[in-house]
XYZ file of C-alpha atoms in Angstrom:
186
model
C 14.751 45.220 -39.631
C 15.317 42.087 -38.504
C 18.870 41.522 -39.335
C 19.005 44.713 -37.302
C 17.288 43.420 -34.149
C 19.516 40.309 -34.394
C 22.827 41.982 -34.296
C 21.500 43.933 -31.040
C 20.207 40.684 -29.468
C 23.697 39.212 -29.984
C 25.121 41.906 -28.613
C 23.753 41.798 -25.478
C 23.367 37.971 -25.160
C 27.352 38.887 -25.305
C 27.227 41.316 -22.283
C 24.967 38.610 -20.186
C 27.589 35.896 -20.825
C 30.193 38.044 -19.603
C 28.385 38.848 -16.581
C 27.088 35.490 -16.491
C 31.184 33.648 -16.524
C 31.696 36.485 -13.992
C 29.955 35.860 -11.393
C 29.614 32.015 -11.544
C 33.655 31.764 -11.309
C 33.627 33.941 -8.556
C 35.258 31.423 -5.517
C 32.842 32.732 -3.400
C 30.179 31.531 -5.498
C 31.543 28.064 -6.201
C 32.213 27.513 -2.596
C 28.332 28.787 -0.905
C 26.640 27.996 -3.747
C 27.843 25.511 -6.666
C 24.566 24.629 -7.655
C 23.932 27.985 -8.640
C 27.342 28.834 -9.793
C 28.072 25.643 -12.090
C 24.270 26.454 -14.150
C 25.308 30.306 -14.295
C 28.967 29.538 -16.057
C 27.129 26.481 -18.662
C 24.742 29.671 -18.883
C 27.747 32.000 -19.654
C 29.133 29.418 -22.763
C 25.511 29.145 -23.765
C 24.759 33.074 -24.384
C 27.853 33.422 -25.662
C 26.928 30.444 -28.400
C 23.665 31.846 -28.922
C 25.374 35.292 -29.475
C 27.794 33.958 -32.337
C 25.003 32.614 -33.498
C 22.918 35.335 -33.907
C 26.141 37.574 -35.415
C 25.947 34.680 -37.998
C 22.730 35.032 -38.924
C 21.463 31.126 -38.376
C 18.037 31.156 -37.019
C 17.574 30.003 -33.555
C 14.690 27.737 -32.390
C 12.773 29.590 -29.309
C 13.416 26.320 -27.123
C 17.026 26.737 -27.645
C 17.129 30.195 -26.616
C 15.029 30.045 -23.679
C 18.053 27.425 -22.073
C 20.721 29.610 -21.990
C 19.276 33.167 -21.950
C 16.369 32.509 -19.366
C 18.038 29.892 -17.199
C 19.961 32.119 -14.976
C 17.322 34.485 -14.135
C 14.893 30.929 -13.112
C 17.661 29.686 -10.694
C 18.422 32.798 -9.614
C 14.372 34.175 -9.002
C 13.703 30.715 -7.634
C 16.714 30.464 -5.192
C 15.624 34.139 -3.813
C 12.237 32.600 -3.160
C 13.048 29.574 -1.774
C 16.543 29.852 -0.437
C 17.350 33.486 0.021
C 20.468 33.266 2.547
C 21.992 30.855 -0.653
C 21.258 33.256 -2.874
C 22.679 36.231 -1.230
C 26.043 34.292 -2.279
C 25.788 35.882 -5.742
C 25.558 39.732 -6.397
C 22.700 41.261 -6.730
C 23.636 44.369 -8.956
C 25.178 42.008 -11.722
C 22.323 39.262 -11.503
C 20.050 42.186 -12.355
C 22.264 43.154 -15.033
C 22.314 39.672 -16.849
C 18.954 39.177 -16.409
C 17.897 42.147 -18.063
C 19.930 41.632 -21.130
C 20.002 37.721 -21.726
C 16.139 38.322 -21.302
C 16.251 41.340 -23.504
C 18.323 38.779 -25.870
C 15.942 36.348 -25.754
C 12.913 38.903 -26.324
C 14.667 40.152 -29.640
C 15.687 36.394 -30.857
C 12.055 34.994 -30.148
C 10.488 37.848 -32.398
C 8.630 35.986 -35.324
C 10.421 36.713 -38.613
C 8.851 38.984 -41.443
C 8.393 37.055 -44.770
C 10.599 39.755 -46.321
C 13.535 39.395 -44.147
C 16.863 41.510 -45.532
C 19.806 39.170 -44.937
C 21.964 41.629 -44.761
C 21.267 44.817 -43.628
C 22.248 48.459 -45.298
C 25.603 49.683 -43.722
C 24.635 52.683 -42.371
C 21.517 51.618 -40.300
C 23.748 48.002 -39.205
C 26.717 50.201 -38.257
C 24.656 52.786 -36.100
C 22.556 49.714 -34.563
C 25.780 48.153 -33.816
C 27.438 50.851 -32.744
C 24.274 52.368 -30.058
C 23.772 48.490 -28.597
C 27.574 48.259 -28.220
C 27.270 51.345 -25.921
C 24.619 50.103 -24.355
C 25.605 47.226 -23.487
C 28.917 48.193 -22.755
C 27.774 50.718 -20.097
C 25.431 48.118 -18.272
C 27.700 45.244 -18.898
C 30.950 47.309 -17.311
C 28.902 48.654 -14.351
C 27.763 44.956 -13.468
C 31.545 43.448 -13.703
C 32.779 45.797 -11.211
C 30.219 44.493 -8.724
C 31.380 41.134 -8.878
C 34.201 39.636 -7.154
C 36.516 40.024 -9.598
C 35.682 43.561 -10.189
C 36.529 44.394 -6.626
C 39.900 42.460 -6.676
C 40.768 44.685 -10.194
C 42.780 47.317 -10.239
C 41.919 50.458 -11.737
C 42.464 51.868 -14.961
C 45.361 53.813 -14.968
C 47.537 52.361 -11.917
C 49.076 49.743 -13.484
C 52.454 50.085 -11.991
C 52.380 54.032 -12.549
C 53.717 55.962 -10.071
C 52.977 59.655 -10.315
C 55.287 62.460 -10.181
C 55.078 66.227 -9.336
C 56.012 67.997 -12.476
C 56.486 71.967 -12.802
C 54.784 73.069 -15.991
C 56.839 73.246 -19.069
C 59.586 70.680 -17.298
C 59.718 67.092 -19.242
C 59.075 64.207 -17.197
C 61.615 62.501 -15.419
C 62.310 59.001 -15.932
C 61.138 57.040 -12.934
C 64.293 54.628 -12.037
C 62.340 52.048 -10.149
C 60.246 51.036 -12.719
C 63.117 49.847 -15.008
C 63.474 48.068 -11.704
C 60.172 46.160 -11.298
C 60.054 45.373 -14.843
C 63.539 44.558 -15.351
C 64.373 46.938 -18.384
C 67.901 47.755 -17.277
């Protein structure tokens, strides 16, 4: 079981380190507020070592999970507190986010270990516990990103230099002329 809890922890220490590198390279947040930016992206590289990690199985001392994992939600609590117009310079959708799962992370991580720990979990339990914190995680982790700065500036799925056409049922597409152009495929 606690093989199982670690993959999940790692898994969404991933998702907070994303979230994390997001929104600390935002140039918004570098410019209003570097001392909360540059701590949120050594944050970001800290989750994300504290997820590989965890995926590896080494143990982790508490104290070195509390740096990484808790840190942004500190500087982030303690700037709304105490400087609230400088904290409005990060978002608050995707701070709640990371919080949430580096803390959820570090909740999992900190858990005292059984005496009769498995080192490797059975397949079918890892794969499903893998597979439902993935989705999780994913879902949270994706809704957070598009609240950040480069979220807004992305453009969506789909529209990638598509341009659509009318097409009568049955009819095959017609090739689109100008985008041989823009990608110069001639």
């Amino acid at each position: 079981m606690d093989a199982l809890m670690r993959m999940a922890a790692a898994v969404s220490a991933l998702g907070a380190a994303l979230i994390a590198l997001a929104v600390g390279a935002a140039p918004s947040a570098l410019a209003s507020a570097p001392w909360l930016a540059v701590p949120l992206l050594a944050a970001g590289a800290g989750q994300l070592a504290v997820a590989v990690l965890a995926l590896r199985g080494r143990p982790l001392a508490v104290a070195s999970l509390l740096g990484p994992l808790a840190l942004p939600t500190v500087l982030w609590v303690g700037a709304l507190v105490l400087l609230p117009t400088a904290a409005a310079a990060l978002p608050l959708g995707p701070m709640l986010a990371e919080s949430a799962l580096a803390l959820g992370a570090a909740a999992l991580l900190a858990r005292p270990r059984g005496a009769r720990e498995r080192l490797e979990p059975r397949p079918l339990p890892a794969l499903l516990t893998l597979a439902c914190t993935a989705a999780v995680v994913a879902a949270i982790a994706t809704a957070a990103l598009a609240g950040t700065e480069a979220g807004r500036h992305a453009v969506p799925h789909g529209e990638h230099g598509q341009h659509q056409q009318q097409e009568q049922p049955g009819e095959a597409p017609q090739l689109d002329e100008s985008l041989l152009d823009e990608h110069d495929h001639h």
